[in-house]
XYZ file of C-alpha atoms in Angstrom:
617
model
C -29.338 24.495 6.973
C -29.985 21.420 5.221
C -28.955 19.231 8.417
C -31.002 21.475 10.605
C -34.352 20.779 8.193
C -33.646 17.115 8.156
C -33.458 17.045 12.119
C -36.635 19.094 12.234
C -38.470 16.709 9.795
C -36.779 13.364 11.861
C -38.776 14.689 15.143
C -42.065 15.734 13.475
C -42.275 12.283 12.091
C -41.526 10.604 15.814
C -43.711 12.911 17.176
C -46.784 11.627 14.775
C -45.825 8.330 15.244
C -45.472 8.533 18.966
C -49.059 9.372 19.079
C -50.309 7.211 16.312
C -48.837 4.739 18.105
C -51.132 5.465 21.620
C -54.081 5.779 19.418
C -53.908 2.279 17.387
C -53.176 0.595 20.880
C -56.154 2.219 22.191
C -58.120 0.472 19.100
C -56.793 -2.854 19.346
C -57.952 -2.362 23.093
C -60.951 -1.251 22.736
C -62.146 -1.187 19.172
C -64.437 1.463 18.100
C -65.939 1.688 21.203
C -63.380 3.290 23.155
C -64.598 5.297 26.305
C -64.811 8.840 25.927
C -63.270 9.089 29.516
C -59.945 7.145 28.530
C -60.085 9.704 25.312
C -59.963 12.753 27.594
C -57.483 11.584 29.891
C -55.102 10.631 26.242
C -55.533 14.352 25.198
C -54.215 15.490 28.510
C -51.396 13.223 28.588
C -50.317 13.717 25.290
C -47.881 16.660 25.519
C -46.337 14.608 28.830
C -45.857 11.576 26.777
C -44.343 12.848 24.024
C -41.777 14.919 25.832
C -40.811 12.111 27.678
C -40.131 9.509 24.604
C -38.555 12.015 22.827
C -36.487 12.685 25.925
C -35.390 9.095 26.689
C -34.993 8.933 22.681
C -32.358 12.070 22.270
C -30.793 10.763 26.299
C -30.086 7.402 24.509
C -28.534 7.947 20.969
C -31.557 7.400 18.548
C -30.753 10.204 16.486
C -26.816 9.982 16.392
C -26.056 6.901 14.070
C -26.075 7.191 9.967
C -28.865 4.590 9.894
C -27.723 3.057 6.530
C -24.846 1.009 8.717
C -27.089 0.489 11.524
C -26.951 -3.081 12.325
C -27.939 -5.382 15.722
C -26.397 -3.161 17.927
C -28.844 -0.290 16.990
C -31.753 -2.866 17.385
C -31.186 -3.616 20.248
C -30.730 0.074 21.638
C -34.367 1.066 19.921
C -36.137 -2.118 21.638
C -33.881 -0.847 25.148
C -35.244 2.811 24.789
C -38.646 1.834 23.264
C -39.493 -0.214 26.568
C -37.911 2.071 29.194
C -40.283 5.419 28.125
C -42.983 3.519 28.089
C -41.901 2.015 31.132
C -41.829 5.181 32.772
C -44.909 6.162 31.465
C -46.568 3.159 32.947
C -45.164 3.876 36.272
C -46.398 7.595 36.018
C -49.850 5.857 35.315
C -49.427 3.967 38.182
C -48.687 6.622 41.013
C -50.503 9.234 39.317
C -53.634 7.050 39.801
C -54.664 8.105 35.779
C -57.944 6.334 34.352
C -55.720 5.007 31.849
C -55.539 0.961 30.970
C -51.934 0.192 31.843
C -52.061 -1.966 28.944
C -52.135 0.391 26.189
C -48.674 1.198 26.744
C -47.551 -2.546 26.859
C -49.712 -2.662 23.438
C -47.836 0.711 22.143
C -44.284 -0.646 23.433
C -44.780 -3.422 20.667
C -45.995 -0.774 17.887
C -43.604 2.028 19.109
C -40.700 -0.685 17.902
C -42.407 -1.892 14.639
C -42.985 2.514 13.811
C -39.548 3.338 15.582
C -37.246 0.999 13.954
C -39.004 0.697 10.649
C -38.542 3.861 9.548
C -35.138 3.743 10.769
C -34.610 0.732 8.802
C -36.811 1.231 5.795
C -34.121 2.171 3.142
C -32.060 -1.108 4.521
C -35.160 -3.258 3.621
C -35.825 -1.452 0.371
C -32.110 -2.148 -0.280
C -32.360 -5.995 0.556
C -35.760 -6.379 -0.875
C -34.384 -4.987 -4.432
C -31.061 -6.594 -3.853
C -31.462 -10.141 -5.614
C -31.473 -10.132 -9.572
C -35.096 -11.031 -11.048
C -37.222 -9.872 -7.731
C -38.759 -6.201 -8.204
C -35.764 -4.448 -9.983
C -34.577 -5.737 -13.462
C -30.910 -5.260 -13.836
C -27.234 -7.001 -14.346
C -25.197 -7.421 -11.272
C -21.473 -8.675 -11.111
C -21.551 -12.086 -9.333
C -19.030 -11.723 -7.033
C -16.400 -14.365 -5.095
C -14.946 -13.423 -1.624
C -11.866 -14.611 -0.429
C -12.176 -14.207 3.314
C -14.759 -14.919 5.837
C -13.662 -12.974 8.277
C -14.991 -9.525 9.430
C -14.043 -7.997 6.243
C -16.052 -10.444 4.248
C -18.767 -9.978 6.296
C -18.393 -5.825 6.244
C -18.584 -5.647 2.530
C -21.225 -8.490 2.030
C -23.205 -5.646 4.061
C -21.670 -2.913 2.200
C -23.015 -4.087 -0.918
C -26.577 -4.820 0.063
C -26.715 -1.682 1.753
C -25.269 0.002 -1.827
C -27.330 -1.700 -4.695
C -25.397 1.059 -6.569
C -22.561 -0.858 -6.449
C -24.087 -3.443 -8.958
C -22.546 -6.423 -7.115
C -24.138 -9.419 -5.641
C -21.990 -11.542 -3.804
C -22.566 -15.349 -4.690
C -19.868 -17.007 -2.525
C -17.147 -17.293 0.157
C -14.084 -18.862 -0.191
C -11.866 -19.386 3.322
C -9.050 -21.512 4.423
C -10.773 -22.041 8.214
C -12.480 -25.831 7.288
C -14.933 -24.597 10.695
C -16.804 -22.262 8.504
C -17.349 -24.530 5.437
C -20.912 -24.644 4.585
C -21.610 -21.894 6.983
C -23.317 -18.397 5.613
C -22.114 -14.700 6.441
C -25.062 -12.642 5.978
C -26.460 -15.033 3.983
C -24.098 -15.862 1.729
C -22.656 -19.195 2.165
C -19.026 -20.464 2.519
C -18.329 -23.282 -0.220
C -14.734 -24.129 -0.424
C -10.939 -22.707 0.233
C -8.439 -21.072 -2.028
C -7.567 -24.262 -4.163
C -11.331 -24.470 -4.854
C -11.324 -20.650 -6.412
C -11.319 -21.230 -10.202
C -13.480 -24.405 -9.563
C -16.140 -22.165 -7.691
C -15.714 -19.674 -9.967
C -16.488 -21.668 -13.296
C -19.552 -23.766 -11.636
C -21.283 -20.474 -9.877
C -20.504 -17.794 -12.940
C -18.203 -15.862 -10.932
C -17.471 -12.023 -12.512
C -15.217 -10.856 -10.072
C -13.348 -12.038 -6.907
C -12.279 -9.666 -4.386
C -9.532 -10.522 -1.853
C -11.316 -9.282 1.635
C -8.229 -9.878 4.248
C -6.617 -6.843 5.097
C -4.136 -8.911 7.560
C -2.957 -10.873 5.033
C 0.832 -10.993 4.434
C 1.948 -10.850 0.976
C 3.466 -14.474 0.379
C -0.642 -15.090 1.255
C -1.620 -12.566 -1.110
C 0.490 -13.275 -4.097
C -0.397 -17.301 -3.645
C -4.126 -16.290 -3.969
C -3.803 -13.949 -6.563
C -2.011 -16.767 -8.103
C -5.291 -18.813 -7.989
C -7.489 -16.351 -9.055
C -5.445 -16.187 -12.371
C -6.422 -19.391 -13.380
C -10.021 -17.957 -13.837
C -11.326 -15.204 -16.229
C -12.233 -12.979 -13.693
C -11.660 -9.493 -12.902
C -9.575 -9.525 -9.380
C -9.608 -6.392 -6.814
C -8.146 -5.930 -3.185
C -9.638 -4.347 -0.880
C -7.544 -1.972 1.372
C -4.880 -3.047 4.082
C -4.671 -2.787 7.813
C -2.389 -0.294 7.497
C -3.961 1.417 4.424
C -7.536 1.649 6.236
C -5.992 2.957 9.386
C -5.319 6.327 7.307
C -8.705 6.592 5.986
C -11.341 8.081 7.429
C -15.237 7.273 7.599
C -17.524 4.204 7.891
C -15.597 1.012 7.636
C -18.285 -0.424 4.965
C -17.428 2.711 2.812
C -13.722 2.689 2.916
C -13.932 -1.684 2.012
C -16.118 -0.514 -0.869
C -15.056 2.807 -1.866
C -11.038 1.929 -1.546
C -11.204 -1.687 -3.470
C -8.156 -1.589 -5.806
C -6.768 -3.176 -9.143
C -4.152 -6.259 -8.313
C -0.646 -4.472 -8.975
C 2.421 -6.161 -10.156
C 3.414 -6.039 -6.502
C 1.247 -8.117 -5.168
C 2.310 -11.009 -7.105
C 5.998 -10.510 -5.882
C 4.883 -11.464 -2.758
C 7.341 -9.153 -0.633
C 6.565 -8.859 2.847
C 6.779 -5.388 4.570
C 10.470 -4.404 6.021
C 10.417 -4.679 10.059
C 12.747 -1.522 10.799
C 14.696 -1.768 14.223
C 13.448 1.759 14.877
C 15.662 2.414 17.714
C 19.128 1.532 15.697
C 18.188 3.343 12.798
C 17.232 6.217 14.819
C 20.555 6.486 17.003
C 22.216 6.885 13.810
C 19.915 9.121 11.922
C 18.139 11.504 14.502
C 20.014 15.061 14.771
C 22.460 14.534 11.898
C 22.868 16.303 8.721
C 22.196 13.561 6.018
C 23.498 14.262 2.729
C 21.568 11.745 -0.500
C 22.969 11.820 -3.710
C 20.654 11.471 -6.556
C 17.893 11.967 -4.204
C 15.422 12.678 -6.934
C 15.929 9.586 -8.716
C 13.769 6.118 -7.641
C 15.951 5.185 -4.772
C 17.070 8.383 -3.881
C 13.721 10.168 -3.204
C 12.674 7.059 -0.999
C 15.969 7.372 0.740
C 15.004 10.855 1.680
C 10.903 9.729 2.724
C 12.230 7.037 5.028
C 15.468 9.219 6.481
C 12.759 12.049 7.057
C 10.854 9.779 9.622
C 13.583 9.598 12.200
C 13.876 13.111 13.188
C 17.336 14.435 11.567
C 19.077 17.794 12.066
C 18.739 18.198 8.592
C 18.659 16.387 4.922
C 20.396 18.055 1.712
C 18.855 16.475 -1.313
C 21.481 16.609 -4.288
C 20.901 15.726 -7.880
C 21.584 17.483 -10.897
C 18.598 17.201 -12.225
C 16.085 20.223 -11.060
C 12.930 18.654 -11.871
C 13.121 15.492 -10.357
C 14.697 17.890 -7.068
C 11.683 20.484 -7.438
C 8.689 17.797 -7.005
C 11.077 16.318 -3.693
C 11.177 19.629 -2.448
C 7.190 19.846 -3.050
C 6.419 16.727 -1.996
C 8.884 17.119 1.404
C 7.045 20.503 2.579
C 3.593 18.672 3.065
C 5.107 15.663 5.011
C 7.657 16.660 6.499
C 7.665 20.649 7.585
C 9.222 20.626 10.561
C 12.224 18.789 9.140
C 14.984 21.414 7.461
C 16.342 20.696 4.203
C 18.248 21.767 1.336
C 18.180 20.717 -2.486
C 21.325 21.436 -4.212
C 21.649 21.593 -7.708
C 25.197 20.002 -8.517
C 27.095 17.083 -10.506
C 29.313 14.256 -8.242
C 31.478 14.648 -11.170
C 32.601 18.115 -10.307
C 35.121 17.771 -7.282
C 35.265 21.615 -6.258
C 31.182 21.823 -6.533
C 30.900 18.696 -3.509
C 33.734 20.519 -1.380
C 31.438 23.753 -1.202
C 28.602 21.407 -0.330
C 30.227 19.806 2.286
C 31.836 22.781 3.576
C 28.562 24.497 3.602
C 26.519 21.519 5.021
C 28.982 19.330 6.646
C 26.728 16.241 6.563
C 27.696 13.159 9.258
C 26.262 10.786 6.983
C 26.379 10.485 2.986
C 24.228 7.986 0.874
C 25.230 7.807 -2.832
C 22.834 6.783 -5.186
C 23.307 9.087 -7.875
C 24.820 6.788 -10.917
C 23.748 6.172 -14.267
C 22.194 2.914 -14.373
C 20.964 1.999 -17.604
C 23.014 -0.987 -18.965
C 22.298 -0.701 -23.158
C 22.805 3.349 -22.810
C 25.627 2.778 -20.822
C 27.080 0.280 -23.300
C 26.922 2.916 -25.973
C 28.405 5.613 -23.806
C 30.674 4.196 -21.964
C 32.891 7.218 -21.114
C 29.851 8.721 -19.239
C 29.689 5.608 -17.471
C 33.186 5.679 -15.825
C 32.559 9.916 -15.190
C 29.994 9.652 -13.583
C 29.818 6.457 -12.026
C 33.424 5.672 -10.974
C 34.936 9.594 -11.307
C 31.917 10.596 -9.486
C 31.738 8.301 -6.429
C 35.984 8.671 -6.175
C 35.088 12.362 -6.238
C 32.768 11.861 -3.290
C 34.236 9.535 -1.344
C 37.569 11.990 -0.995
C 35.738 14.735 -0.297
C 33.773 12.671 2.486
C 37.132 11.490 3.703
C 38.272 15.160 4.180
C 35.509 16.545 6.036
C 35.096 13.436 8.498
C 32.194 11.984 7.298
C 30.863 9.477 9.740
C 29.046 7.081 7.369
C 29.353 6.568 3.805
C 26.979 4.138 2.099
C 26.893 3.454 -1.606
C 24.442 2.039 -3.407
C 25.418 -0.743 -5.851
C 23.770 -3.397 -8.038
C 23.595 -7.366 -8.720
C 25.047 -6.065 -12.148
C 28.582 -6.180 -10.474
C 28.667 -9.672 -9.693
C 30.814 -11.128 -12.545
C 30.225 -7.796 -14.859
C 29.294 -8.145 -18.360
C 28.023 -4.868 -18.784
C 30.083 -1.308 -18.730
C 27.223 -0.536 -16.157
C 28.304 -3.138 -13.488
C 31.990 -3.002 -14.160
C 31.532 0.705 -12.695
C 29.853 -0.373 -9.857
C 32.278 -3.215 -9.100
C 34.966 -0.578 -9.398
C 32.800 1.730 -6.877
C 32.820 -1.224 -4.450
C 36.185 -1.575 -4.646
C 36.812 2.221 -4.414
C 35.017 1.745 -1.068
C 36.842 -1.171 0.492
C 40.263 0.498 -0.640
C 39.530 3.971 1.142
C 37.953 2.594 4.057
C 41.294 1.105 5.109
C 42.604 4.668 5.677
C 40.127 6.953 6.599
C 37.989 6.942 9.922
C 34.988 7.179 7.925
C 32.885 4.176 7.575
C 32.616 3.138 3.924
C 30.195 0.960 2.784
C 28.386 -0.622 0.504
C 24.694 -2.503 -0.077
C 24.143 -4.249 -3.257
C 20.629 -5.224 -4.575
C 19.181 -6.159 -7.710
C 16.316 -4.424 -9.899
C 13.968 -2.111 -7.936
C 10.067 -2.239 -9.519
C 8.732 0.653 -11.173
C 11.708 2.687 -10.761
C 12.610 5.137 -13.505
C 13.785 2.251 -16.769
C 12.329 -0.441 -14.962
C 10.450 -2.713 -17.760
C 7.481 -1.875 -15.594
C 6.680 1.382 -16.736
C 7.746 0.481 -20.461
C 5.631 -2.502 -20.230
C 2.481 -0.903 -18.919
C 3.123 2.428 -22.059
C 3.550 -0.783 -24.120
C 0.087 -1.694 -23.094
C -1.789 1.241 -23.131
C -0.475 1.634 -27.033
C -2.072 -1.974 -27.475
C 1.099 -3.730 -27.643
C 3.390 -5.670 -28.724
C 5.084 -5.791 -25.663
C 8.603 -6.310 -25.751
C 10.515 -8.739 -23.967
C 14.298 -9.440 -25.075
C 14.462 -13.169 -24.064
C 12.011 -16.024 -23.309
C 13.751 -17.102 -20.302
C 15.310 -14.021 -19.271
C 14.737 -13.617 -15.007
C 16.100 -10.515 -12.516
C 15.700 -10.511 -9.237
C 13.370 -7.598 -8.331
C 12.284 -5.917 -5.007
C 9.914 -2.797 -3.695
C 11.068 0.810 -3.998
C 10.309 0.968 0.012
C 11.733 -1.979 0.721
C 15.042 -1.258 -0.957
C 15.520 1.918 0.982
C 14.590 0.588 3.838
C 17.198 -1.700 3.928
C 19.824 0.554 2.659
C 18.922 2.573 6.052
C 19.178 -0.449 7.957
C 22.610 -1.867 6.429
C 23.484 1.537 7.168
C 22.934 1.655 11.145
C 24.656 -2.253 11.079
C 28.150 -0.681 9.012
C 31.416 -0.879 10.834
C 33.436 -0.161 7.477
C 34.453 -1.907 4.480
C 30.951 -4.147 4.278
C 29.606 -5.162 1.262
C 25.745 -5.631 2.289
C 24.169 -7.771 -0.408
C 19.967 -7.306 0.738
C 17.975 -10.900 0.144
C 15.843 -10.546 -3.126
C 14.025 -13.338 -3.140
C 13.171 -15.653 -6.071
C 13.581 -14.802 -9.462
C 11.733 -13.895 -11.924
C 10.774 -14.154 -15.282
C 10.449 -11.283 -17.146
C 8.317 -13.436 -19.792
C 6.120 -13.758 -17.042
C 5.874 -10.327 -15.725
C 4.703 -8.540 -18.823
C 1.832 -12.127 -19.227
C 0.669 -11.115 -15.902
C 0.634 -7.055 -16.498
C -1.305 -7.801 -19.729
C -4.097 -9.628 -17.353
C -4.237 -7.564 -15.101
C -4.656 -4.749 -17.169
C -7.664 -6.400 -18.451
C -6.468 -8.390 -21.573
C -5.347 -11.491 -22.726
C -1.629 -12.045 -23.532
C -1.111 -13.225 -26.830
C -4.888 -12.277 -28.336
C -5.595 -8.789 -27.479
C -1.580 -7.719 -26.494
C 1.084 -9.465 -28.257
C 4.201 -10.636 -27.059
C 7.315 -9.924 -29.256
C 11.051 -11.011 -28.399
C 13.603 -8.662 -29.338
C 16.902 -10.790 -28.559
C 19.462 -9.713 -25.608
C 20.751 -6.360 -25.416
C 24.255 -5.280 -25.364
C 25.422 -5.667 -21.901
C 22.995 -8.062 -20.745
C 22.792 -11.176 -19.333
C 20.036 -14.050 -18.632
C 20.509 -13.857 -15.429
C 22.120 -12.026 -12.724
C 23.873 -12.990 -9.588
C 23.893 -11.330 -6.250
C 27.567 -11.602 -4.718
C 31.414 -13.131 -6.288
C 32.288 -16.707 -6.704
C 35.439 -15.726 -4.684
C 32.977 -14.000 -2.021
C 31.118 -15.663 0.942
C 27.766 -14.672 2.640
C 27.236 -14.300 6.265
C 24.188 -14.079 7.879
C 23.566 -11.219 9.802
C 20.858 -10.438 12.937
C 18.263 -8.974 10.116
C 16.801 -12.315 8.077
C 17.075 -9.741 4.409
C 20.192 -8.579 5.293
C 23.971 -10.182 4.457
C 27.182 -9.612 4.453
C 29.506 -10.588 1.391
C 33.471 -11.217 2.794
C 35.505 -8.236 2.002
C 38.511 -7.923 -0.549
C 41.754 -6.752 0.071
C 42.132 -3.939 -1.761
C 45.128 -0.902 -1.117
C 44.307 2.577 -2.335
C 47.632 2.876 -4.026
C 45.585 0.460 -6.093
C 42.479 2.036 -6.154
C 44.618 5.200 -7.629
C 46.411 3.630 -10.185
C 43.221 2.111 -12.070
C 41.659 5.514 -11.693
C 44.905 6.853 -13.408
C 44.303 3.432 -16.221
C 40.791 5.132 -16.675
C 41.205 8.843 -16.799
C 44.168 8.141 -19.677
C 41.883 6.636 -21.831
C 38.557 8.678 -21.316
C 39.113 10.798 -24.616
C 39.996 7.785 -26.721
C 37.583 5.406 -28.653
C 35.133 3.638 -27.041
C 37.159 0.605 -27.866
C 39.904 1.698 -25.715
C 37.781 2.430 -22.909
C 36.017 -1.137 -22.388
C 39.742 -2.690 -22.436
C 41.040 -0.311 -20.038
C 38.091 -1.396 -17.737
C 38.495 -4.773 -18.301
C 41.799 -4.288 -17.322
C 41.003 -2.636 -13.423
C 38.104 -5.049 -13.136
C 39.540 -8.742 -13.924
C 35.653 -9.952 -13.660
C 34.207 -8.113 -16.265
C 33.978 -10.392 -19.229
C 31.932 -7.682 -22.086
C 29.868 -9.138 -24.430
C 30.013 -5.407 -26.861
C 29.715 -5.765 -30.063
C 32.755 -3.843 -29.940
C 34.970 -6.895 -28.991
């Protein structure tokens, strides 16, 4: 109803103006001493005229665009239609023979543009005339930077003098392309490049800097966000190629509307995994893929990545129901047409996984469940060697007895040179997987990464509760550095180790350069909005049991080989037998009801690189 009234009122207004028009070029033609005659003939023609602008108006778009993005383009279509109906009108003068001075309608071409377009354009002018601080409206505006002088930069430039709500008024450009320096984008000039940014910043009274290049890659990013730390200023992003593909509406709206915070993984600088779609897919599409732990970190991406490459089906099993209920949830809305099962069940119970896999018979098995957490695992370290060795040996018979095709474990940087009961599990796991996979025809193997950000106790989420309870933030060691990487990136790569396995692999993904964890929570406290040291303080609690400064991604006594995919390697097998692999299963399960004492010597004893650093020793 309300559209319908506004269309109603847009053509009432033409029509006035349309006319008004025709009756001030009359009076610049004639003055007030216009010929009754030529009056006449006007009030005859008036109907005709009118129907015929408002024709060639509606034929050619005038009333389709949301005028408050028009730009050039719609310009230039009002000055095309403006001078073709009165074009035609001038020619129906003509072979009509009407006492009418062709003229007028040369004179109302001019005024039918300046009525015509104005009003289309009057809220734009309002907007620019208001726009600058200190000219007709009295009020504070962010002085904003722009990196990027591209399109982008030039969109949301427009988007916020089209939006005065937006309380921004951009001051500067910064670009890296030395052919626009000293140039303007819609009036706002280009001064410098990224090294310039805190320079430009302190000199022009900068508030906030926004990061306008949706193309850029994240090395890019995270090196620009680098510079825009040196300054005091808030920092946003505004949405990626990718990201703005999925939204919908004006492109000025979605710059402006979907502007984000700088995240914690921007300054990793991790660029985007480049999935060969067609491997992964031969091995994925119309097979039953079993995850364990799929509603854990890794897990649940697992399950979002496996779902995009059409398989028979996917059994999601954990043994926790919550984390399994909100993957169910989340699964129905994106992927319906996919079947799937949760199961509710423990790796640690051997008769429970042979009713799953006789039930499901899955060609393909990814393990993730484990417990991970190194100090919890120090305390407990019976639960440790349950669930994670016990468990995975559980699994990997079982996967052996009902022909599994594929088996791929996930394992850690913690079980290079263990000194945690954590990564002396894993190690054990890898070994458990190079043993087996010397006598069964399923492929066993395993990929081994490092810490995964903002996965469930990450010091990402315990930073940022830190934070919100105004500190201290806790950090064990001053020089402390893990190598971290994406949740999506991880399990991407664990799918694509996955279509490369022959059998017996140990994958170890590329994470990158370290990092400081010192460093990580200084640059969560600013970009949370404070100041590390003044408003959030920094404490250091001293190592933890089980940890280490630093952790390592493969064996002294292992090599890397490079494999076709640049994040991808493969660490040189072990020889390993399972006769073994069963007796240091048999060393473990003896000692599993003894003292915790017992149990970290016993594991020290089937893994000859785990040097522990427990108290307890």
């Amino acid at each position: 109803m309300k559209s319908n009234i506004r269309k109603i009122g847009i053509f009432s207004v033409d029509i006035i103006l349309i006319n008004l028009s025709i009756i001030i070029a009359y009076y610049l033609r004639f003055g007030l001493r216009m010929p009754l005659d030529y009056l006449k003939v006007y009030f005859q023609m008036a109907v005709f005229v009118t129907f015929i602008k408002l024709l060639v108006f509606y034929y050619m778009g005038l009333y389709r665009p949301i005028w408050k993005y028009a730009g050039i383009d719609e310009i230039i279509n009002i000055f095309f239609m403006v001078c073709i109906a009165n074009g035609m009108i001038i020619i129906g003068i003509y072979f009509l023979s009407l006492n009418v001075p062709r003229s007028i309608y040369v004179i109302a071409t001019l005024i039918d543009l300046f009525f015509i377009g104005g009003t289309r354009f009057i809220k734009q002018i309002y907007n620019r005339l208001t726009f600058q601080e200190n000219i007709f409206v009295k009020r504070k505006r962010k002085r904003v930077m722009i990196v990027g002088a591209g399109e982008a930069g030039g969109l949301l430039i427009q988007s916020f003098k089209n939006h005065p709500s937006s309380n921004r008024v951009p001051i500067c450009l910064v670009d890296d392309d030395s052919h626009k320096l000293g140039r303007k984008i819609n009036g706002v000039p280009v001064l410098g490049n990224r090294d310039m940014i805190s320079f430009l910043a302190y000199g022009k009274k900068i508030d906030e800097i926004i990061i306008a290049i949706p193309s850029i890659n994240k090395k890019d990013l995270a090196e620009i966000i680098h510079e825009c730390k040196k300054t005091q200023c808030a920092i946003k992003v505004v949405p990626s190629i990718n990201e703005i593909k999925e939204f919908t509406g004006n492109i000025q709206d979605v710059l402006l509307q979907k502007m984000r915070q700088v995240n914690i993984e921007d300054l990793l600088g991790r660029e985007p995994v480049d999935l060969n779609i067609e491997e992964v897919s031969s091995y994925i599409e119309n097979k039953v893929i079993l995850v364990t732990g799929a509603g854990g970190s890794i897990g649940s991406e697992l399950c979002r990545n496996i779902g995009r490459f059409n398989p028979s089906k996917v059994v999601m099993l954990d043994i926790s129901e919550e984390n399994l209920y909100n993957l169910e949830n989340e699964w129905k809305i994106h992927y319906p047409h996919i079947p799937y099962e949760t199961v509710i069940a423990s790796i640690r119970e051997e008769d429970r996984l042979r009713e799953v896999f006789a039930t499901y018979h899955p060609d393909i098995v990814f393990h993730a469940a484990a417990h991970k957490h190194v100090p919890l695992m120090e305390k407990n370290p019976g639960e440790a060697i349950k669930n994670n060795v016990l468990g995975t040996w559980n699994l990997v018979k079982v996967a052996h007895l009902f022909n599994v095709k594929r088996f791929i474990l996930i394992s850690t940087d913690k079980a290079v040179n263990p000194t945690n009961v954590m990564g002396a599990t894993k190690r054990l796991c890898e070994m458990i997987i190079q043993g087996i996979n010397e006598v069964s025809s399923t492929e066993f193997a395993a990929v081994r990464f490092g810490n995964v950000l903002g996965s469930s106790g990450s010091v990402i989420p315990l930073f940022k509760k830190q934070i919100e309870q105004g500190g201290p933030v806790t950090v064990t060691h001053p020089d402390i550095i893990r190598y971290f990487m994406l949740i999506p990136e991880a399990a991407q790569l664990v799918i694509q180790a996955g279509a490369m396995a022959k059998g017996g692999e140990i994958f170890v993904l590329d994470m990158g350069e370290p990092v400081k964890i010192d460093k990580l929570a200084r640059d969560l406290i600013r970009l949370s909005g404070f100041k590390p040291d003044e408003d959030i303080k920094i404490e250091y609690t001293g190592l933890r049991p089980g940890e280490k400064l630093y952790e390592e991604l493969l064996m002294a006594e292992e090599g890397l080989n490079n494999t076709k995919y640049q994040k991808i390697y493969i660490a040189k097998p072990m020889k390993i037998t399972m006769e073994e692999i069963e007796e240091k299963i048999e060393i473990l399960k003896e000692v599993l009801d003894k003292e915790d004492k017992e149990i970290i010597k016993a594991l020290q004893t089937v893994v000859p690189t785990y040097h522990t650093s427990n108290d307890l020793f």
